[in-house]
Amino acid sequence: MELTKNITLGIYLPGETSIHRLDPRTKIIATTLLIILLLFIRSYEAYGVFFIFTAAIIYFAGIPPRFALCGLKPMLPVLILMWVFQLFLYSTPDAEVLFSWFIFTATDTGLHMGNMITLRVLFLFTVTTMLTLTTSIVSLTDGLESLLNPLRKIGLPSQELVMTMVIALRFVLILAEELDKIVKAQMARGVAFDRGNFIQKTRKIFPVFLPLFINAFKRAEELIVAMEARSYSGGKGRTKMKTLHMGRVDLAAGGIMILYAALMVFILFSVSPRI
Amino acid sequence: MNPLIEAVDLSYTYRAGSGKEVQALNGINLQVNRGEILAITGQNGSGKSTLARHFNGLLTPKAGKVLVEGLSVAEKENIPEIRKIVGMVFQNPDNQLISSIVEEDIAFGPENLGLTPAVIRDRVEYALETLGLQDLRSESPNQLSEGQKQLVAIAGVIAMKPRCIVLDEPTAHLDPRGRRGVLDSILHLNREEGITTVLLTHFMNEAVHCNRMIVMDQGVIKMEGSPGEVFRRREQIISLGLDLPVAAQLARGLRSRGIEVPEDIIQTEEIIDCLCRLK
């Protein structure tokens, strides 16, 4: 089970706060709105307001702050690299040179751009993490299915797509366990996965993934037969046991979101960006 | 009254027309009667799974016919109705559960039937209760034992309220405790809920609990009758690659040592009674 314990697909923190109880559709729409707003932010003032709002949500959802940030750790090198690239590579003709070294020149606009983009990625990550922390994967898929439903009219097989997601989620763990078994079986027969150079190591991957894929296809075939036996014939004519309800909380949340979005738009237009 | 399922001169060939045909079924005549529990046994490759897959239209006959409540499985428009009548449970529970939550998985079948949310909820409650899974309703199948997973798979079929369930070696993957639990549930569904049951199995100790059994070999029904009748023909059972139930083996051994026990003992309880009376 060594491989399986490292797989956390959308860590969900169960809770009873009003943010947990929101309809998944409300949360998905709100998150999308926040992401769109983020793409337009170009000043520290706007980020300040965004930070306060995000922090408020984290507080009301009862999420320990370290949880909201824990996922950021593996991304840190990428974030730093991005910041450095912007610092040295971005500049405008009227930019002031901060310092220069060898062929690299850092300008104040580069610094500003670096900060803006790094903050954007940071907040993008936090906002989406907030969604997965407060919404179980099942209600997420339910919400997604309901939101995508109108697109059926233009030919998007929304229910089938969501069904695929549901099945994928169920089989992630099963396949991870299977991978673990195959790796151990190969090790028992003397394969040393940690030895050799890059090419040698890469070649050892094939005898692991080949059986994994073959097994996965076999499973898929059996699953199809089992689904057919239970009268599955695509999304048409299917109903759902759980129906989603938008309540007063959702109405309030929607109101707050609209007010907040209006405030953000006002700030975006009134504070002139420096670049 | 007409039988629930009827197979007439049923034949089936895999890879037909490829030059490498495998004749899986060869002229099967069989009836599944209402309310009975029928065991189909036979060694691997004897054709029992192929036969079972005709019962709810997963396969259609290459020759002969299969009727479910008088509906032919060869007619495509009958298939949805037939799948409502006959539910099917497979060997590996992991490859038949689709949702990461037990009750959502049980709801899958009724959802496919297009029932209203309230009715689906009722059906799920009924299935959970009948199989004693209420406490596991919000668990993920990944956290359950193999036996529990198989019970969830059975619940998923029961929630569709079929008149008949066909179980294709449902206990083959399970440990003894899981096997016991699944067998008890199958017997309960048959006796208390009146669901006609077809049980495919390798385990003779499961077959002895059925009303009737057939033994298949190379696509043909070789033996048919009550478990008592079938297991009396020991030589034939062995020659078909199967074995006697433990109680029958024991009874046989005792008789060969001169201890008087009846010849038709097949169930463990019977041999225990018998031995107690000998004292």
Coordinates of C-alpha atoms in Angstrom, one line a residue:
Chain A
M1 CA 0.0 0.0 0.0
E2 CA 3.0 2.3 -0.2
L3 CA 1.9 3.9 -3.4
T4 CA -1.7 4.3 -2.5
K5 CA -1.1 6.4 0.6
N6 CA 0.6 9.2 -1.4
I7 CA -2.4 9.6 -3.7
T8 CA -4.7 12.3 -2.5
L9 CA -7.1 13.3 -5.2
G10 CA -8.8 16.4 -4.1
I11 CA -8.3 16.4 -0.4
Y12 CA -11.7 16.9 1.2
L13 CA -12.1 18.1 4.8
P14 CA -15.5 17.1 6.0
G15 CA -17.3 19.8 7.9
E16 CA -20.7 21.3 8.8
T17 CA -20.0 25.0 8.0
S18 CA -22.4 26.9 5.8
I19 CA -19.7 26.9 3.1
H20 CA -19.6 23.1 3.2
R21 CA -23.4 23.1 2.9
L22 CA -23.5 25.3 -0.2
D23 CA -24.8 23.7 -3.3
P24 CA -21.9 22.4 -5.3
R25 CA -23.1 24.4 -8.3
T26 CA -22.9 27.6 -6.3
K27 CA -19.3 26.8 -5.3
I28 CA -18.2 25.8 -8.8
I29 CA -19.7 29.0 -10.3
A30 CA -18.2 31.2 -7.5
T31 CA -14.8 29.6 -8.0
T32 CA -15.0 30.2 -11.7
L33 CA -15.9 33.8 -11.1
L34 CA -13.0 34.2 -8.7
I35 CA -10.6 32.8 -11.2
I36 CA -11.8 35.1 -13.9
L37 CA -11.4 38.1 -11.6
L38 CA -7.9 36.9 -10.8
L39 CA -6.9 37.0 -14.5
F40 CA -7.6 40.7 -14.6
I41 CA -5.9 41.8 -11.4
R42 CA -2.8 44.0 -12.1
S43 CA -2.3 46.0 -8.9
Y44 CA -1.3 45.3 -5.2
E45 CA -4.4 47.0 -4.0
A46 CA -6.7 44.6 -5.8
Y47 CA -4.6 41.7 -4.5
G48 CA -5.0 43.0 -1.0
V49 CA -8.8 43.0 -1.3
F50 CA -8.7 39.6 -2.9
F51 CA -6.6 38.3 -0.1
I52 CA -9.1 39.6 2.6
F53 CA -12.0 37.9 0.8
T54 CA -10.1 34.6 0.4
A55 CA -9.0 34.6 4.0
A56 CA -12.5 35.3 5.1
I57 CA -13.8 32.2 3.2
I58 CA -11.0 30.1 4.6
Y59 CA -12.0 31.3 8.1
F60 CA -15.7 30.7 7.7
A61 CA -15.1 27.2 6.2
G62 CA -13.1 26.3 9.3
I63 CA -10.0 25.3 7.2
P64 CA -6.8 25.4 9.2
P65 CA -4.6 27.9 7.2
R66 CA -1.7 25.4 6.9
F67 CA -4.1 23.1 5.0
A68 CA -5.0 25.8 2.6
L69 CA -1.3 26.3 1.8
C70 CA 0.0 22.7 2.2
G71 CA -0.4 21.9 -1.4
L72 CA 1.8 24.8 -2.4
K73 CA 5.0 23.2 -1.2
P74 CA 5.8 21.0 -4.2
M75 CA 5.0 24.0 -6.4
L76 CA 7.5 26.3 -4.7
P77 CA 10.4 25.7 -7.1
V78 CA 8.2 26.4 -10.1
L79 CA 6.9 29.6 -8.5
I80 CA 10.4 30.9 -7.8
L81 CA 11.6 30.0 -11.3
M82 CA 8.6 31.9 -12.8
W83 CA 9.3 34.9 -10.7
V84 CA 13.0 34.9 -11.8
F85 CA 12.1 34.6 -15.4
Q86 CA 9.7 37.5 -15.3
L87 CA 12.2 39.6 -13.4
F88 CA 14.9 39.3 -16.0
L89 CA 13.0 38.8 -19.2
Y90 CA 10.1 41.2 -19.0
S91 CA 10.7 44.9 -19.5
T92 CA 9.2 47.9 -21.2
P93 CA 11.1 50.7 -23.0
D94 CA 10.6 53.2 -20.2
A95 CA 11.5 50.8 -17.4
E96 CA 14.0 51.7 -14.8
V97 CA 17.0 49.3 -14.5
L98 CA 17.3 48.0 -11.0
F99 CA 20.5 46.1 -11.4
S100 CA 22.4 44.3 -14.2
W101 CA 24.7 41.3 -14.1
F102 CA 26.4 39.7 -17.1
I103 CA 23.7 39.6 -19.8
F104 CA 20.8 39.8 -17.4
T105 CA 19.0 43.0 -16.6
A106 CA 16.4 43.3 -14.0
T107 CA 13.9 46.2 -14.4
D108 CA 11.2 47.5 -12.1
T109 CA 8.5 46.5 -14.5
G110 CA 10.0 43.0 -14.6
L111 CA 9.8 42.9 -10.8
H112 CA 6.2 44.1 -10.8
M113 CA 5.2 41.5 -13.5
G114 CA 7.0 38.8 -11.6
N115 CA 5.1 39.6 -8.4
M116 CA 1.8 39.9 -10.2
I117 CA 2.1 36.6 -12.0
T118 CA 3.4 34.7 -8.9
L119 CA 0.6 36.1 -6.8
R120 CA -1.9 35.1 -9.5
V121 CA -0.7 31.4 -9.5
L122 CA -0.7 31.4 -5.8
F123 CA -4.2 32.6 -5.5
L124 CA -5.4 30.4 -8.4
F125 CA -4.1 27.5 -6.4
T126 CA -5.6 28.6 -3.1
V127 CA -9.1 29.3 -4.6
T128 CA -9.3 25.9 -6.3
T129 CA -8.0 24.1 -3.2
M130 CA -10.8 25.9 -1.2
L131 CA -13.3 24.3 -3.5
T132 CA -11.9 20.7 -3.2
L133 CA -11.4 21.1 0.6
T134 CA -15.0 22.0 1.2
T135 CA -16.7 19.8 -1.4
S136 CA -16.7 16.0 -1.6
I137 CA -15.7 14.6 -4.9
V138 CA -19.1 13.1 -5.4
S139 CA -21.0 16.3 -4.9
L140 CA -18.5 18.0 -7.2
T141 CA -19.3 15.6 -10.0
D142 CA -23.0 15.9 -9.3
G143 CA -22.7 19.7 -9.5
L144 CA -20.6 19.5 -12.7
E145 CA -23.1 17.2 -14.3
S146 CA -26.0 19.5 -13.5
L147 CA -24.0 22.5 -14.8
L148 CA -23.0 20.8 -18.0
N149 CA -26.5 19.5 -18.6
P150 CA -27.7 22.5 -20.8
L151 CA -24.7 21.7 -23.1
R152 CA -26.4 18.4 -24.1
K153 CA -28.4 20.4 -26.5
I154 CA -25.3 21.3 -28.5
G155 CA -24.2 17.7 -28.5
L156 CA -21.9 17.5 -25.4
P157 CA -22.3 14.1 -23.8
S158 CA -22.2 15.6 -20.3
Q159 CA -23.7 12.7 -18.4
E160 CA -21.3 10.2 -20.1
L161 CA -18.3 12.5 -19.3
V162 CA -19.3 12.7 -15.7
M163 CA -19.9 9.0 -15.5
T164 CA -16.3 8.5 -16.9
M165 CA -15.0 10.8 -14.1
V166 CA -16.9 8.8 -11.4
I167 CA -15.5 5.5 -12.7
A168 CA -12.0 7.0 -13.0
L169 CA -12.2 8.1 -9.4
R170 CA -13.2 4.7 -8.2
F171 CA -10.4 3.0 -10.1
V172 CA -7.5 5.3 -9.2
L173 CA -7.0 3.4 -6.0
I174 CA -7.5 0.0 -7.5
L175 CA -5.0 0.6 -10.2
A176 CA -2.5 2.1 -7.8
E177 CA -2.8 -1.1 -5.7
E178 CA -2.3 -3.1 -8.7
L179 CA 0.8 -1.1 -9.8
D180 CA 2.2 -1.7 -6.3
K181 CA 1.6 -5.5 -6.7
I182 CA 3.3 -5.6 -10.1
V183 CA 6.3 -3.6 -8.9
K184 CA 6.7 -6.0 -5.9
A185 CA 6.4 -9.0 -8.2
Q186 CA 9.1 -7.7 -10.4
M187 CA 11.3 -6.8 -7.4
A188 CA 10.8 -10.4 -6.2
R189 CA 12.2 -11.6 -9.5
G190 CA 15.3 -9.4 -9.1
V191 CA 14.5 -6.2 -10.8
A192 CA 16.3 -3.3 -9.0
F193 CA 14.3 -0.2 -9.9
D194 CA 16.6 2.3 -8.2
R195 CA 19.8 1.2 -9.9
G196 CA 21.3 2.1 -13.3
N197 CA 21.4 5.3 -15.3
F198 CA 18.4 7.2 -16.7
I199 CA 17.9 5.1 -19.8
Q200 CA 18.3 1.8 -17.9
K201 CA 15.8 3.0 -15.3
T202 CA 13.3 4.1 -18.0
R203 CA 13.6 0.6 -19.6
K204 CA 12.5 -1.0 -16.4
I205 CA 9.3 0.9 -16.5
F206 CA 7.9 -1.1 -19.5
P207 CA 7.6 -4.5 -17.7
V208 CA 5.6 -2.7 -15.1
F209 CA 3.2 -0.6 -17.2
L210 CA 2.5 -3.3 -19.8
P211 CA 0.8 -5.7 -17.4
L212 CA -0.9 -2.7 -15.7
F213 CA -2.4 -1.6 -19.0
I214 CA -3.4 -5.1 -20.0
N215 CA -5.2 -5.6 -16.7
A216 CA -6.8 -2.2 -16.9
F217 CA -8.3 -3.1 -20.3
K218 CA -9.5 -6.4 -18.9
R219 CA -11.1 -4.7 -16.0
A220 CA -12.8 -2.2 -18.3
E221 CA -14.3 -5.0 -20.4
E222 CA -15.7 -6.7 -17.3
L223 CA -17.0 -3.4 -16.0
I224 CA -18.8 -2.7 -19.3
V225 CA -20.6 -6.1 -19.1
A226 CA -21.5 -5.5 -15.5
M227 CA -22.9 -2.0 -16.3
E228 CA -24.8 -3.3 -19.3
A229 CA -26.3 -6.1 -17.1
R230 CA -27.5 -3.3 -14.8
S231 CA -29.4 -1.7 -17.7
Y232 CA -26.9 1.1 -18.4
S233 CA -27.4 2.4 -21.9
G234 CA -25.8 5.9 -21.8
G235 CA -27.1 9.0 -20.1
K236 CA -30.5 9.0 -22.0
G237 CA -33.4 8.2 -19.8
R238 CA -31.3 8.1 -16.6
T239 CA -32.5 9.7 -13.4
K240 CA -30.6 10.5 -10.2
M241 CA -31.2 9.5 -6.7
K242 CA -29.8 12.7 -5.2
T243 CA -31.2 15.9 -6.5
L244 CA -29.5 19.2 -5.9
H245 CA -31.3 22.0 -4.1
M246 CA -30.3 25.7 -4.0
G247 CA -31.4 27.1 -0.7
R248 CA -31.3 30.4 1.2
V249 CA -27.6 30.0 1.9
D250 CA -26.9 29.7 -1.8
L251 CA -28.9 32.9 -2.4
A252 CA -26.9 34.7 0.3
A253 CA -23.7 33.4 -1.1
G254 CA -24.7 34.5 -4.6
G255 CA -25.5 38.0 -3.3
I256 CA -22.2 38.3 -1.6
M257 CA -20.3 37.1 -4.7
I258 CA -22.1 39.7 -6.9
L259 CA -21.3 42.5 -4.5
Y260 CA -17.7 41.3 -4.2
A261 CA -17.3 41.0 -8.0
A262 CA -18.7 44.6 -8.4
L263 CA -16.2 45.9 -5.8
M264 CA -13.4 44.1 -7.6
V265 CA -14.4 45.5 -11.0
F266 CA -14.5 49.0 -9.5
I267 CA -11.0 48.6 -8.1
L268 CA -9.7 47.2 -11.3
F269 CA -10.9 50.2 -13.2
S270 CA -10.2 52.9 -10.7
V271 CA -6.6 52.0 -9.6
S272 CA -4.5 52.5 -12.7
P273 CA -2.2 49.6 -13.3
R274 CA 1.5 50.5 -13.4
I275 CA 2.1 48.5 -16.5
Chain B
M1 CA -47.3 -22.3 -15.0
N2 CA -44.6 -21.6 -17.6
P3 CA -40.9 -21.5 -16.4
L4 CA -39.3 -18.1 -15.8
I5 CA -36.4 -18.9 -18.1
E6 CA -36.4 -21.5 -20.8
A7 CA -33.5 -22.5 -23.0
V8 CA -34.4 -24.7 -26.0
D9 CA -31.7 -26.4 -28.1
L10 CA -29.4 -23.5 -27.2
S11 CA -26.0 -23.5 -28.9
Y12 CA -23.3 -20.9 -28.9
T13 CA -19.9 -20.6 -30.6
Y14 CA -17.2 -18.2 -29.8
R15 CA -15.2 -16.7 -32.7
A16 CA -17.7 -18.0 -35.2
G17 CA -16.5 -18.0 -38.8
S18 CA -12.8 -17.4 -37.9
G19 CA -11.7 -20.9 -38.4
K20 CA -10.9 -21.1 -34.7
E21 CA -14.4 -21.7 -33.4
V22 CA -15.0 -22.8 -29.9
Q23 CA -18.2 -24.5 -29.3
A24 CA -19.2 -23.3 -25.9
L25 CA -22.7 -24.6 -25.7
N26 CA -24.1 -27.5 -27.6
G27 CA -27.9 -28.1 -27.6
I28 CA -28.8 -27.0 -24.1
N29 CA -32.4 -27.6 -22.9
L30 CA -33.0 -26.2 -19.5
Q31 CA -35.8 -24.6 -17.5
V32 CA -35.5 -22.3 -14.5
N33 CA -38.7 -22.6 -12.5
R34 CA -40.2 -19.8 -10.5
G35 CA -39.0 -19.5 -6.9
E36 CA -36.4 -22.2 -7.2
I37 CA -32.7 -22.0 -6.5
L38 CA -30.8 -23.8 -9.2
A39 CA -27.1 -24.5 -9.1
I40 CA -25.0 -24.8 -12.3
T41 CA -21.7 -26.5 -11.7
G42 CA -19.0 -27.7 -14.0
Q43 CA -15.2 -27.3 -14.3
N44 CA -13.7 -24.2 -15.9
G45 CA -14.5 -24.0 -19.6
S46 CA -17.6 -26.2 -19.3
G47 CA -19.8 -23.4 -20.6
K48 CA -21.7 -22.4 -17.5
S49 CA -20.8 -18.7 -17.7
T50 CA -21.7 -18.6 -21.4
L51 CA -25.1 -20.2 -20.6
A52 CA -25.7 -17.7 -17.7
R53 CA -25.0 -14.8 -20.0
H54 CA -27.8 -15.8 -22.2
F55 CA -30.3 -15.4 -19.4
N56 CA -30.3 -11.6 -19.4
G57 CA -29.3 -11.1 -23.0
L58 CA -25.6 -10.3 -22.6
L59 CA -25.1 -13.0 -25.3
T60 CA -27.7 -14.0 -27.8
P61 CA -28.1 -17.6 -29.1
K62 CA -26.2 -18.7 -32.3
A63 CA -28.8 -21.5 -32.6
G64 CA -31.9 -22.4 -30.6
K65 CA -33.6 -19.9 -28.3
V66 CA -33.8 -18.5 -24.8
L67 CA -37.1 -17.2 -23.5
V68 CA -37.4 -15.1 -20.3
E69 CA -41.0 -14.8 -19.3
G70 CA -41.8 -15.7 -22.8
L71 CA -39.6 -12.9 -24.3
S72 CA -36.9 -14.0 -26.7
V73 CA -33.4 -12.7 -25.8
A74 CA -32.7 -12.7 -29.5
E75 CA -35.0 -9.7 -30.1
K76 CA -33.2 -6.5 -29.4
E77 CA -36.3 -4.6 -28.2
N78 CA -36.9 -7.2 -25.5
I79 CA -33.5 -6.7 -23.9
P80 CA -34.4 -3.7 -21.5
E81 CA -37.4 -5.6 -20.2
I82 CA -35.4 -8.8 -19.8
R83 CA -32.7 -7.0 -17.8
K84 CA -35.4 -5.7 -15.5
I85 CA -36.5 -9.3 -14.9
V86 CA -33.1 -11.0 -14.6
G87 CA -30.3 -9.4 -12.6
M88 CA -26.7 -10.6 -12.8
V89 CA -23.8 -10.6 -10.3
F90 CA -20.3 -11.4 -11.4
Q91 CA -17.2 -13.0 -9.9
N92 CA -15.0 -10.0 -9.2
P93 CA -16.7 -7.4 -7.1
D94 CA -14.1 -4.7 -7.9
N95 CA -15.0 -4.8 -11.6
Q96 CA -18.7 -4.3 -11.1
L97 CA -18.9 -1.5 -8.6
I98 CA -18.8 1.9 -10.3
S99 CA -19.2 4.5 -7.6
S100 CA -16.9 5.6 -4.7
I101 CA -19.9 5.5 -2.3
V102 CA -21.8 2.4 -1.5
E103 CA -25.3 3.8 -1.6
E104 CA -24.6 5.7 -4.8
D105 CA -23.4 2.4 -6.4
I106 CA -26.6 0.6 -5.3
A107 CA -28.6 3.5 -6.9
F108 CA -26.9 3.0 -10.2
G109 CA -29.3 0.3 -11.5
P110 CA -32.5 2.0 -10.5
E111 CA -31.1 5.3 -11.9
N112 CA -30.7 3.5 -15.2
L113 CA -34.3 2.5 -15.1
G114 CA -35.3 6.1 -15.0
L115 CA -37.2 6.0 -11.7
T116 CA -38.0 9.1 -9.7
P117 CA -35.6 10.1 -6.9
A118 CA -38.0 9.1 -4.1
V119 CA -38.5 5.6 -5.6
I120 CA -34.8 5.2 -6.1
R121 CA -34.2 6.2 -2.5
D122 CA -36.8 3.6 -1.4
R123 CA -35.2 0.9 -3.5
V124 CA -31.7 1.7 -2.1
E125 CA -33.0 1.5 1.5
Y126 CA -34.7 -1.8 0.7
A127 CA -31.5 -3.3 -0.7
L128 CA -29.3 -1.9 2.1
E129 CA -31.7 -3.4 4.7
T130 CA -32.2 -6.8 3.0
L131 CA -28.5 -7.3 2.9
G132 CA -27.7 -5.7 6.3
L133 CA -25.5 -3.0 4.8
Q134 CA -27.1 0.0 6.5
D135 CA -23.9 0.9 8.4
L136 CA -21.8 0.9 5.3
R137 CA -23.9 3.2 3.2
S138 CA -21.5 6.1 3.0
E139 CA -18.3 4.0 2.9
S140 CA -16.1 3.7 -0.1
P141 CA -16.1 0.2 -1.6
N142 CA -12.3 0.4 -1.5
Q143 CA -12.5 0.3 2.3
L144 CA -14.6 -2.9 2.4
S145 CA -13.7 -6.5 2.5
E146 CA -14.1 -8.6 -0.6
G147 CA -17.2 -10.3 0.9
Q148 CA -18.8 -6.9 1.8
K149 CA -18.0 -5.7 -1.7
Q150 CA -19.8 -8.7 -3.2
L151 CA -22.8 -8.0 -0.9
V152 CA -22.9 -4.4 -2.3
A153 CA -22.8 -5.8 -5.8
I154 CA -25.8 -8.1 -4.9
A155 CA -27.6 -5.1 -3.3
G156 CA -27.1 -3.1 -6.5
V157 CA -28.9 -5.8 -8.4
I158 CA -31.6 -6.3 -5.8
A159 CA -32.4 -2.6 -5.9
M160 CA -33.6 -3.1 -9.4
K161 CA -36.2 -5.6 -8.0
P162 CA -35.6 -8.4 -10.4
R163 CA -37.6 -11.6 -10.4
C164 CA -34.5 -13.6 -10.8
I165 CA -30.8 -13.2 -10.1
V166 CA -28.1 -15.0 -11.8
L167 CA -24.8 -15.2 -9.8
D168 CA -21.7 -16.1 -11.8
E169 CA -19.3 -17.7 -9.2
P170 CA -20.0 -14.9 -6.7
T171 CA -17.8 -16.5 -4.0
A172 CA -14.8 -17.5 -6.1
H173 CA -12.7 -14.5 -4.9
L174 CA -13.7 -14.6 -1.3
D175 CA -12.3 -16.1 1.9
P176 CA -14.3 -18.6 3.9
R177 CA -16.0 -16.0 6.0
G178 CA -16.9 -13.9 3.0
R179 CA -18.2 -17.0 1.2
R180 CA -20.4 -17.9 4.1
G181 CA -21.9 -14.4 4.3
V182 CA -22.6 -14.2 0.6
L183 CA -24.1 -17.7 0.5
D184 CA -26.4 -16.9 3.5
S185 CA -27.5 -13.7 1.8
I186 CA -28.3 -15.6 -1.5
L187 CA -30.3 -18.2 0.4
H188 CA -32.1 -15.5 2.4
L189 CA -33.1 -13.6 -0.8
N190 CA -34.4 -16.9 -2.3
R191 CA -36.4 -18.0 0.7
E192 CA -37.6 -14.8 2.3
E193 CA -37.8 -12.5 -0.7
G194 CA -38.9 -15.2 -3.2
I195 CA -36.3 -14.3 -5.8
T196 CA -35.6 -17.1 -8.3
T197 CA -31.9 -17.8 -8.2
V198 CA -29.4 -19.3 -10.5
L199 CA -26.1 -19.9 -8.8
L200 CA -23.0 -20.8 -10.8
T201 CA -20.4 -22.4 -8.5
H202 CA -17.3 -24.6 -8.1
F203 CA -18.1 -25.3 -4.5
M204 CA -20.1 -28.4 -4.0
N205 CA -20.9 -27.3 -0.4
E206 CA -22.8 -24.4 -1.9
A207 CA -24.6 -26.6 -4.5
V208 CA -26.1 -28.8 -1.7
H209 CA -28.2 -25.9 -0.5
C210 CA -30.0 -25.6 -3.8
N211 CA -33.3 -27.2 -4.9
R212 CA -31.9 -28.5 -8.1
M213 CA -28.5 -28.7 -9.8
I214 CA -27.1 -29.3 -13.2
V215 CA -23.5 -30.4 -14.0
M216 CA -22.1 -29.2 -17.3
D217 CA -19.2 -30.4 -19.3
Q218 CA -18.0 -29.2 -22.7
G219 CA -21.1 -27.3 -23.4
V220 CA -23.5 -30.1 -22.6
I221 CA -25.7 -30.8 -19.6
K222 CA -24.3 -34.1 -18.2
M223 CA -26.3 -34.4 -15.0
E224 CA -29.5 -32.9 -13.7
G225 CA -31.5 -33.4 -10.6
S226 CA -31.7 -32.7 -6.9
P227 CA -28.3 -32.4 -5.2
G228 CA -29.1 -35.7 -3.4
E229 CA -29.7 -37.5 -6.7
V230 CA -26.7 -36.0 -8.4
F231 CA -24.2 -36.7 -5.7
R232 CA -25.2 -40.3 -5.4
R233 CA -23.5 -40.8 -8.8
R234 CA -20.0 -40.3 -7.3
E235 CA -18.0 -41.8 -10.2
Q236 CA -19.7 -39.6 -12.8
I237 CA -19.1 -36.5 -10.7
I238 CA -15.4 -37.3 -10.3
S239 CA -15.0 -38.0 -14.0
L240 CA -16.5 -34.6 -14.8
G241 CA -13.7 -32.9 -12.8
L242 CA -15.7 -32.1 -9.7
D243 CA -15.8 -33.5 -6.2
L244 CA -18.4 -34.6 -3.7
P245 CA -19.4 -32.2 -0.8
V246 CA -17.4 -32.8 2.4
A247 CA -20.3 -34.5 4.2
A248 CA -20.8 -37.0 1.3
Q249 CA -17.1 -37.8 1.3
L250 CA -17.1 -38.3 5.0
A251 CA -20.2 -40.5 4.8
R252 CA -18.6 -42.6 2.1
G253 CA -15.5 -43.0 4.2
L254 CA -17.5 -44.1 7.2
R255 CA -19.4 -46.6 5.2
S256 CA -16.2 -48.1 3.8
R257 CA -15.1 -48.7 7.4
G258 CA -18.3 -50.5 8.1
I259 CA -20.2 -47.7 10.0
E260 CA -23.8 -47.6 9.1
V261 CA -24.7 -44.2 7.7
P262 CA -27.3 -43.5 5.0
E263 CA -26.1 -43.2 1.4
D264 CA -27.7 -40.0 0.4
I265 CA -26.0 -37.7 3.0
I266 CA -24.8 -34.4 1.4
Q267 CA -25.2 -31.7 4.0
T268 CA -22.9 -31.1 6.9
E269 CA -25.9 -30.9 9.3
E270 CA -27.2 -34.3 8.2
I271 CA -23.9 -36.1 8.9
I272 CA -23.6 -34.4 12.3
D273 CA -27.1 -35.6 13.2
C274 CA -26.3 -39.1 12.0
L275 CA -23.0 -39.3 14.0
C276 CA -24.7 -38.1 17.1
R277 CA -27.4 -40.8 16.8
L278 CA -24.6 -43.5 16.5
K279 CA -23.3 -42.9 20.0

